[in-house]
Coordinates of C-alpha atoms in Angstrom, one line a residue:
M23 CA 2.4 -44.6 17.5
E24 CA 0.9 -47.4 19.5
V25 CA 0.9 -45.3 22.6
I26 CA -0.9 -42.5 20.8
I27 CA -3.5 -44.9 19.5
S28 CA -4.1 -46.4 22.9
D29 CA -4.5 -43.0 24.5
L30 CA -6.9 -41.9 21.8
V31 CA -9.0 -45.0 22.2
K32 CA -9.1 -44.6 26.0
L33 CA -10.1 -40.9 25.6
M34 CA -12.9 -41.9 23.2
K35 CA -14.3 -44.5 25.6
Q36 CA -14.5 -41.9 28.4
E37 CA -16.9 -39.7 26.5
K38 CA -20.6 -40.7 26.3
S39 CA -22.0 -38.4 23.6
F40 CA -21.1 -37.9 19.9
L41 CA -20.4 -34.2 20.2
S42 CA -18.2 -34.4 23.4
R43 CA -16.3 -37.4 21.9
E44 CA -15.5 -35.4 18.7
K45 CA -14.5 -32.3 20.7
A46 CA -12.2 -34.4 22.9
M47 CA -10.6 -36.0 19.8
M48 CA -10.0 -32.6 18.3
L49 CA -8.3 -31.3 21.5
F50 CA -6.2 -34.4 21.6
F51 CA -4.9 -34.0 18.1
I52 CA -4.3 -30.2 18.6
E53 CA -2.2 -30.9 21.7
L54 CA -0.3 -33.5 19.8
I55 CA 0.4 -31.2 16.9
C56 CA 1.5 -28.4 19.1
L57 CA 3.9 -30.7 21.0
I58 CA 5.4 -31.9 17.8
T59 CA 5.6 -28.4 16.4
Q60 CA 7.4 -27.2 19.6
Q61 CA 10.1 -29.9 19.2
A62 CA 10.4 -29.0 15.5
F63 CA 11.0 -25.3 16.3
K64 CA 13.7 -26.3 18.8
Q65 CA 15.6 -28.3 16.1
L66 CA 15.1 -25.5 13.5
D67 CA 16.4 -22.9 15.9
D68 CA 19.6 -24.9 16.4
E69 CA 20.1 -25.2 12.7
L70 CA 19.6 -21.5 12.0
F71 CA 22.0 -20.6 14.9
E72 CA 24.7 -22.8 13.3
Q73 CA 24.3 -21.0 10.0
L74 CA 24.4 -17.5 11.4
K75 CA 27.3 -18.4 13.7
Q76 CA 29.5 -18.4 10.6
E77 CA 28.5 -14.8 9.9
G78 CA 29.7 -13.6 13.3
Y79 CA 26.5 -13.8 15.3
Q80 CA 26.5 -15.0 18.9
S81 CA 23.7 -16.1 21.2
N82 CA 23.5 -13.9 24.3
R83 CA 20.2 -15.3 25.7
Q84 CA 17.1 -17.4 25.0
S85 CA 13.6 -16.1 25.5
Q86 CA 10.1 -17.7 25.4
R87 CA 7.3 -16.7 23.0
T88 CA 3.7 -17.9 22.6
I89 CA 2.2 -17.7 19.1
T90 CA -1.3 -18.7 18.0
F91 CA -1.2 -20.6 14.7
L92 CA -4.3 -21.7 12.8
F93 CA -3.9 -25.2 14.2
G94 CA -3.4 -24.1 17.8
T95 CA -1.2 -22.2 20.3
V96 CA 2.5 -23.0 20.6
T97 CA 5.0 -21.9 23.2
Y98 CA 8.6 -22.2 22.2
Q99 CA 12.1 -21.0 23.1
R100 CA 14.2 -19.1 20.6
R101 CA 17.7 -17.6 20.6
R102 CA 18.5 -13.9 20.5
L103 CA 21.6 -13.3 18.3
K104 CA 23.9 -10.3 18.2
N105 CA 27.0 -9.6 16.1
N106 CA 29.9 -7.2 16.6
E107 CA 28.1 -4.3 15.0
G108 CA 25.2 -4.5 17.5
T109 CA 22.6 -6.0 15.1
I110 CA 20.1 -8.1 17.0
R111 CA 18.1 -10.9 15.3
Y112 CA 15.7 -13.6 16.1
P113 CA 16.3 -16.1 13.3
L114 CA 13.5 -18.4 14.2
D115 CA 10.9 -15.6 14.2
E116 CA 12.2 -14.4 10.8
F117 CA 12.0 -17.9 9.4
L118 CA 8.4 -18.3 10.6
G119 CA 7.4 -14.8 9.5
I120 CA 6.3 -13.8 13.0
R121 CA 6.5 -10.0 13.4
K122 CA 7.5 -8.0 16.4
G123 CA 4.6 -7.1 18.7
T124 CA 2.1 -9.7 17.5
C125 CA 1.0 -13.0 19.0
Y126 CA -0.5 -14.4 15.8
S127 CA 1.0 -16.1 12.8
S128 CA 0.9 -14.6 9.3
L129 CA -1.7 -17.2 8.1
V130 CA -4.0 -16.2 11.0
L131 CA -3.5 -12.5 10.1
R132 CA -4.4 -13.2 6.5
N133 CA -7.5 -15.4 7.1
V134 CA -8.9 -13.1 9.8
S135 CA -8.4 -10.1 7.5
E136 CA -10.2 -11.9 4.6
L137 CA -13.1 -12.8 6.8
G138 CA -13.2 -9.3 8.2
S139 CA -13.6 -7.9 4.7
M140 CA -16.8 -9.9 4.2
M141 CA -18.6 -9.8 7.5
V142 CA -18.7 -7.9 10.8
Y143 CA -16.0 -8.4 13.4
R144 CA -18.4 -10.1 15.8
H145 CA -19.3 -12.7 13.2
V146 CA -15.6 -13.3 12.5
S147 CA -15.0 -13.8 16.2
K148 CA -17.9 -16.3 16.4
A149 CA -16.6 -18.2 13.4
I150 CA -13.2 -18.6 15.0
D151 CA -14.7 -19.8 18.2
C152 CA -16.8 -22.4 16.3
L153 CA -14.0 -23.7 14.0
T154 CA -10.9 -23.6 16.1
T155 CA -9.8 -24.4 19.6
W156 CA -8.7 -20.9 20.5
N157 CA -10.7 -17.7 20.9
M158 CA -10.5 -14.2 19.6
S159 CA -12.6 -11.2 20.6
H160 CA -14.1 -8.9 18.0
Q161 CA -11.8 -6.1 19.3
N162 CA -8.8 -8.3 18.5
V163 CA -10.2 -9.0 15.1
Q164 CA -10.5 -5.2 14.5
Q165 CA -6.9 -4.7 15.6
L166 CA -5.6 -7.4 13.3
V167 CA -7.5 -5.9 10.3
V168 CA -6.1 -2.4 11.1
K169 CA -2.6 -3.9 11.4
T170 CA -2.9 -5.7 8.1
G171 CA -4.2 -2.6 6.4
K172 CA -1.3 -0.5 7.7
L173 CA 1.2 -3.1 6.5
I174 CA -0.4 -3.2 3.0
Q175 CA -0.4 0.6 2.8
E176 CA 3.3 0.9 3.7
K177 CA 4.3 -1.7 1.1
S178 CA 1.9 -0.6 -1.7
T179 CA 2.6 3.1 -1.5
H180 CA 6.4 2.8 -1.3
E181 CA 8.2 4.7 -4.1
Q182 CA 10.5 1.8 -5.0
R183 CA 7.7 -0.7 -5.3
Y184 CA 7.9 -0.9 -9.1
E185 CA 11.7 -0.7 -9.3
G186 CA 13.1 -3.5 -11.5
V187 CA 10.0 -3.8 -13.7
S188 CA 11.4 -3.6 -17.2
C189 CA 8.9 -5.6 -19.3
K190 CA 5.7 -3.5 -19.9
K191 CA 2.5 -4.7 -21.5
K192 CA 1.4 -3.4 -24.9
V193 CA -2.4 -3.6 -25.3
P194 CA -4.6 -2.0 -28.0
F195 CA -7.3 -0.8 -25.5
L196 CA -7.3 0.1 -21.9
Y197 CA -10.4 1.1 -19.9
L198 CA -10.2 3.5 -16.9
E199 CA -13.1 4.4 -14.6
G200 CA -13.5 6.4 -11.4
D201 CA -16.2 7.1 -8.9
G202 CA -16.7 8.0 -5.2
I203 CA -18.7 6.3 -2.4
L204 CA -20.0 8.0 0.7
I205 CA -19.9 6.1 4.0
R206 CA -20.9 7.2 7.5
G207 CA -18.2 8.3 9.8
Q208 CA -18.3 8.7 13.5
R209 CA -19.7 11.9 15.2
K210 CA -22.1 12.5 12.3
T211 CA -19.4 12.9 9.7
R212 CA -19.2 11.6 6.1
L213 CA -16.2 9.9 4.6
E214 CA -15.8 9.5 0.8
I215 CA -14.0 6.6 -0.7
H216 CA -12.4 7.5 -4.0
R217 CA -12.1 4.6 -6.3
F218 CA -10.3 4.0 -9.6
Q219 CA -10.2 0.9 -11.7
V220 CA -8.3 -0.2 -14.8
S221 CA -8.9 -3.2 -17.0
E222 CA -8.2 -4.5 -20.5
G223 CA -11.8 -5.4 -21.3
T224 CA -14.3 -8.0 -20.3
E225 CA -14.7 -11.7 -21.1
K226 CA -17.6 -14.1 -20.8
R227 CA -17.5 -16.8 -18.2
G228 CA -20.7 -18.7 -18.4
N229 CA -23.5 -16.2 -18.0
R230 CA -21.4 -13.6 -16.3
S231 CA -18.8 -11.1 -17.6
T232 CA -15.5 -10.6 -15.7
L233 CA -12.9 -7.9 -16.1
I234 CA -9.6 -8.9 -17.8
H235 CA -6.5 -8.1 -15.7
S236 CA -8.3 -5.6 -13.6
H237 CA -6.6 -3.5 -10.9
F238 CA -8.4 -1.5 -8.2
V239 CA -7.1 1.5 -6.2
S240 CA -9.1 3.1 -3.4
H241 CA -8.3 5.8 -0.9
L242 CA -10.0 8.4 1.3
N243 CA -7.8 11.0 -0.4
R244 CA -8.5 11.4 -4.2
Q245 CA -5.1 12.8 -5.1
Q246 CA -3.4 9.9 -3.4
A247 CA -5.6 7.4 -5.2
Q248 CA -4.9 9.1 -8.5
K249 CA -1.1 9.0 -7.8
E250 CA -1.2 5.3 -7.0
L251 CA -3.1 4.4 -10.2
M252 CA -0.7 6.6 -12.3
D253 CA 2.3 4.8 -10.7
Y254 CA 0.7 1.4 -11.6
L255 CA -0.1 2.4 -15.2
Q256 CA 3.3 3.8 -15.9
A257 CA 5.0 0.8 -14.4
T258 CA 2.8 -1.9 -16.0
Y259 CA 1.8 -0.6 -19.5
D260 CA 3.5 0.9 -22.5
L261 CA 0.8 3.3 -23.7
K262 CA 2.4 4.5 -26.9
E263 CA 0.2 2.4 -29.0
T264 CA -2.8 2.1 -26.7
I265 CA -6.2 3.8 -27.0
V266 CA -7.3 4.7 -23.4
V267 CA -11.1 4.8 -22.9
S268 CA -12.2 6.5 -19.7
N269 CA -15.7 6.7 -18.1
S270 CA -17.1 8.7 -15.2
D271 CA -20.1 10.5 -13.9
G272 CA -18.4 13.9 -14.3
G273 CA -18.4 14.7 -10.6
S274 CA -15.7 16.8 -8.9
G275 CA -12.4 15.0 -9.2
Y276 CA -13.5 12.8 -12.0
E277 CA -13.5 15.1 -15.0
K278 CA -11.9 14.4 -18.3
D279 CA -8.7 16.3 -17.4
V280 CA -8.1 13.8 -14.5
F281 CA -8.2 10.9 -16.9
E282 CA -6.0 12.7 -19.5
E283 CA -3.4 13.0 -16.8
L284 CA -3.7 9.3 -15.9
S285 CA -3.3 8.3 -19.6
L286 CA -0.3 10.4 -20.2
G287 CA 1.7 9.2 -23.2
C288 CA -1.1 7.1 -24.8
L289 CA -1.9 7.0 -28.5
R290 CA -5.3 8.5 -28.0
H291 CA -7.8 9.2 -25.2
E292 CA -11.6 9.0 -25.4
H293 CA -13.7 10.0 -22.5
F294 CA -17.3 8.9 -21.9
R295 CA -20.1 10.0 -19.5
D296 CA -21.5 7.1 -17.5
K297 CA -24.8 5.9 -18.9
Y298 CA -26.2 4.9 -15.5
H299 CA -25.9 8.5 -14.2
V300 CA -27.2 9.9 -17.5
H301 CA -30.3 7.7 -17.3
Q302 CA -30.8 8.5 -13.7
K303 CA -30.7 12.2 -14.4
I304 CA -33.2 11.8 -17.2
K305 CA -35.6 9.9 -14.9
E306 CA -35.2 12.5 -12.2
R307 CA -35.8 15.5 -14.4
L308 CA -38.6 14.0 -16.4
N309 CA -40.6 12.6 -13.4
F310 CA -43.6 14.6 -14.6
A311 CA -43.6 12.7 -18.0
P312 CA -42.8 9.0 -17.3
S313 CA -43.9 8.0 -20.8
L314 CA -41.2 10.0 -22.4
Q315 CA -38.3 8.7 -20.2
K316 CA -37.7 5.6 -22.2
K317 CA -37.9 7.4 -25.6
L318 CA -35.4 10.0 -24.5
I319 CA -33.0 7.4 -23.2
E320 CA -33.2 5.6 -26.6
A321 CA -32.6 8.8 -28.4
V322 CA -29.5 9.5 -26.3
S323 CA -28.3 6.0 -26.9
Q324 CA -28.7 6.4 -30.7
Y325 CA -26.8 9.7 -30.4
D326 CA -29.6 11.5 -32.4
F327 CA -30.0 15.1 -31.1
G328 CA -33.0 15.7 -33.3
K329 CA -34.9 12.9 -31.5
V330 CA -33.7 14.2 -28.2
Q331 CA -35.0 17.7 -29.0
A332 CA -38.3 16.3 -30.2
C333 CA -38.8 14.4 -26.8
L334 CA -37.9 17.6 -24.9
D335 CA -40.4 19.7 -26.9
T336 CA -43.1 17.1 -26.2
A337 CA -42.3 17.1 -22.5
E338 CA -42.6 20.9 -22.5
S339 CA -46.0 20.7 -24.1
L340 CA -47.2 18.3 -21.4
I341 CA -46.4 20.6 -18.5
E342 CA -49.6 21.8 -16.7
E343 CA -50.1 25.4 -15.7
E344 CA -50.2 24.8 -12.0
H345 CA -46.7 23.2 -12.1
E346 CA -45.3 25.2 -15.0
E347 CA -42.6 27.1 -13.1
K348 CA -41.3 24.0 -11.3
Y349 CA -41.3 21.6 -14.3
K350 CA -39.9 24.1 -16.7
E351 CA -36.9 24.6 -14.4
Q352 CA -36.4 20.9 -14.3
L353 CA -36.5 20.7 -18.1
R354 CA -34.1 23.6 -18.5
L355 CA -31.6 21.9 -16.2
L356 CA -32.0 18.6 -18.2
I357 CA -31.4 20.4 -21.5
A358 CA -28.3 22.1 -20.0
Y359 CA -27.0 18.8 -18.7
L360 CA -27.4 17.0 -22.1
Q361 CA -25.8 19.9 -24.0
R362 CA -22.9 20.1 -21.6
N363 CA -22.2 16.3 -21.8
W364 CA -23.3 15.6 -25.4
R365 CA -19.8 15.1 -26.8
Y366 CA -19.1 12.5 -24.1
L367 CA -22.3 10.5 -25.0
C368 CA -21.1 9.6 -28.5
P369 CA -21.0 5.7 -28.6
L370 CA -17.8 3.6 -29.2
K371 CA -18.5 2.7 -32.9
A372 CA -19.2 6.4 -33.8
R373 CA -15.7 7.2 -32.5
G374 CA -14.1 4.4 -34.5
I375 CA -13.5 2.0 -31.6
E376 CA -14.4 -1.5 -32.3
D377 CA -13.5 -3.8 -29.5
K378 CA -15.5 -7.0 -28.7
Q379 CA -14.2 -6.9 -25.2
A380 CA -15.0 -3.3 -24.5
C381 CA -16.4 -2.4 -21.1
I382 CA -17.8 0.9 -20.0
G383 CA -19.8 1.6 -16.9
T384 CA -18.7 -1.3 -14.8
I385 CA -17.5 0.6 -11.8
E386 CA -21.0 0.8 -10.3
S387 CA -21.1 -3.0 -10.2
T388 CA -17.6 -3.3 -8.7
H389 CA -18.7 -1.0 -5.8
R390 CA -20.6 -3.8 -4.3
K391 CA -17.7 -5.6 -2.7
M392 CA -17.0 -2.4 -0.7
T393 CA -20.5 -1.0 -0.2
Y394 CA -21.9 -4.3 1.1
R395 CA -19.2 -4.4 3.8
M396 CA -19.0 -0.7 4.7
K397 CA -22.5 0.7 4.2
R398 CA -25.0 -1.9 5.3
Q399 CA -26.7 -1.7 8.7
E400 CA -25.7 2.0 9.0
R401 CA -22.2 1.2 10.1
L402 CA -19.9 4.0 11.4
W403 CA -16.2 4.1 10.6
T404 CA -13.2 5.9 11.8
K405 CA -10.6 7.1 9.2
T406 CA -8.1 4.5 10.5
G407 CA -10.6 1.6 10.4
A408 CA -12.0 2.6 7.0
S409 CA -8.5 3.0 5.4
A410 CA -7.5 -0.4 6.7
M411 CA -10.6 -2.1 5.4
I412 CA -10.2 -0.4 2.0
R413 CA -6.6 -1.7 1.7
V414 CA -7.6 -5.2 2.7
I415 CA -10.5 -5.4 0.2
D416 CA -8.5 -4.0 -2.7
S417 CA -5.4 -6.2 -2.0
L418 CA -7.7 -9.3 -2.0
R419 CA -9.3 -8.2 -5.3
N420 CA -5.8 -7.5 -6.8
H421 CA -4.5 -10.8 -5.5
E422 CA -1.7 -9.0 -3.6
L423 CA -2.5 -9.8 0.0
D424 CA -0.4 -13.0 0.1
D425 CA 2.6 -11.2 -1.4
W426 CA 2.6 -8.4 1.2
L427 CA 2.2 -10.9 4.1
N428 CA 5.0 -13.1 2.8
Q429 CA 7.5 -10.2 3.3
Y430 CA 8.8 -10.3 6.8
Y431 CA 9.5 -6.7 7.5
D432 CA 6.5 -4.3 7.7
L433 CA 8.6 -1.6 5.9
P434 CA 10.4 -2.0 2.5
N435 CA 14.1 -3.1 2.9
D436 CA 15.7 0.3 2.4
V437 CA 13.2 2.0 4.8
Y438 CA 13.8 -0.8 7.3
E439 CA 17.6 -0.4 7.1
S440 CA 17.3 3.4 7.7
E441 CA 15.0 2.7 10.7
V442 CA 17.6 0.3 12.1
R443 CA 20.3 2.9 11.7
W444 CA 18.1 5.5 13.4
K445 CA 17.5 3.2 16.4
K446 CA 21.2 2.5 16.8
M447 CA 22.0 6.2 16.8
K448 CA 19.1 6.8 19.3
R449 CA 20.4 4.1 21.6
A450 CA 23.9 5.5 21.4
V451 CA 22.7 9.0 22.3
Q452 CA 20.5 7.8 25.1
R453 CA 23.2 5.6 26.6
K454 CA 24.3 6.9 30.0
P455 CA 27.9 8.1 30.0
P456 CA 30.4 6.5 32.4
F457 CA 30.7 8.2 35.8
V458 CA 33.9 10.3 36.2
P459 CA 34.6 11.4 39.8
H460 CA 35.5 15.1 40.4
S461 CA 36.3 17.2 43.4
G462 CA 33.7 19.9 42.6
A463 CA 34.1 23.7 42.5
F464 CA 36.5 25.6 44.8
N465 CA 35.2 28.4 46.9
G466 CA 37.6 31.4 47.0
R467 CA 37.7 34.0 49.7
I468 CA 39.6 37.2 50.4
A469 CA 41.9 37.0 53.4
Y470 CA 40.8 38.5 56.7
G471 CA 42.7 41.6 58.2
Y472 CA 40.8 44.4 56.5
A473 CA 38.3 46.7 58.0
S474 CA 34.7 46.0 57.0
S475 CA 34.2 49.6 56.0
S476 CA 37.2 49.5 53.6
P477 CA 36.8 48.7 49.9
L478 CA 38.4 45.3 50.3
G479 CA 36.3 44.6 53.3
R480 CA 33.1 45.5 51.4
L481 CA 34.2 43.3 48.4
S482 CA 34.9 40.3 50.7
S483 CA 31.4 40.7 52.3
A484 CA 29.7 40.8 48.8
L485 CA 31.6 37.7 47.7
N486 CA 30.6 35.8 50.7
Q487 CA 26.9 36.6 50.0
L488 CA 27.3 35.2 46.5
S489 CA 28.7 31.9 47.7
T490 CA 26.9 28.9 46.2
T491 CA 27.9 26.5 48.9
P492 CA 24.8 25.4 50.9
R493 CA 24.7 26.6 54.5
Y494 CA 24.4 23.1 55.9
L495 CA 27.8 22.0 54.4

């Protein structure tokens, strides 16, 4: 300890400015921590080898590996173990959670992915440069986010994810919502993010309302997003005594039938049309009569079709002759829209649902976490990059990212075991067979002594022409 203190004091005296002195101190401590960590890894590798030695594993070689942790870069030696069945393991890597093909620790992977879900990759790279002693380019940040997204997708979409879950929740009300978001893809394409969310209501926290036990599912494929949400609902909730309340804008893929399929087995299902989109439609169609927009919205909210009809008749009387054709068409479309969705505009109390924690129309506000990251500054996305970012954002909101990264193997255990068996079989097939010497093929000939014009002579000549022996042998 005295040697360390004396070296630190000597280092501090060598620097003349405040900033350079603090930088030198930070580098000194980082080097010290990395040296101590290196020695600790060596001792840990010895202990793990002694434990696995009893299971039949033997060490056939040692190899070096360099890993960047959040506190610095460490280079260490670790054993490669192999048993009689041919199974190969690196026990120290498994203990530290360091996966094959990566030079970063799990904590670096997690923190970089979280930062990447909130700001552009160049800003993440700059933040790492400012706050740590090691550097990472924005291309590496993107690669880590994509790797994390793929890992989450493999884990979260596995069929056996919910196996062993026996205790299901029983709640009186459950609220489902769905909507889509358009983002810009590369080469002038458009990608649509399909989002579903489920919650048990809202609660007040100060001046803000938060969702109770919310869960978010997003995917570029709507059917896949619907399947993942259905798996979650069937594994988490017992819907026999639950009233499921759904809400959507009525777009393609978000009709009432879709939510009826999601709420399969529930006590009762009530579907609503999203108020935000209804009000937006009213303002769009009644742009020629802005004074009637608020009155019509109030009439719809009161679920009084008589008042709605009165507002529409008033709007028709205000249409001027020069714009009669255009505005009458807009009014006709608005009437058709309200008539088509009138049964979905009935309020909660009129349907006999009295829940103080009820929440309808919250999905528009929950879009922000994703739209702020993926739509601002006209950003362009590939399908791979967009899918990875969607998975990272949803796993952070569902508080699942740490659970996925705490599992060592990228694939679920049963899938990983099948992959190991396949690799063993592949290696066995590709293994070069042992060399077996042989004398080769014999070349037969008909004995000489026959005239070349005789039948045996002609046959002998033909056989000689078919000989496969090269002329130079």
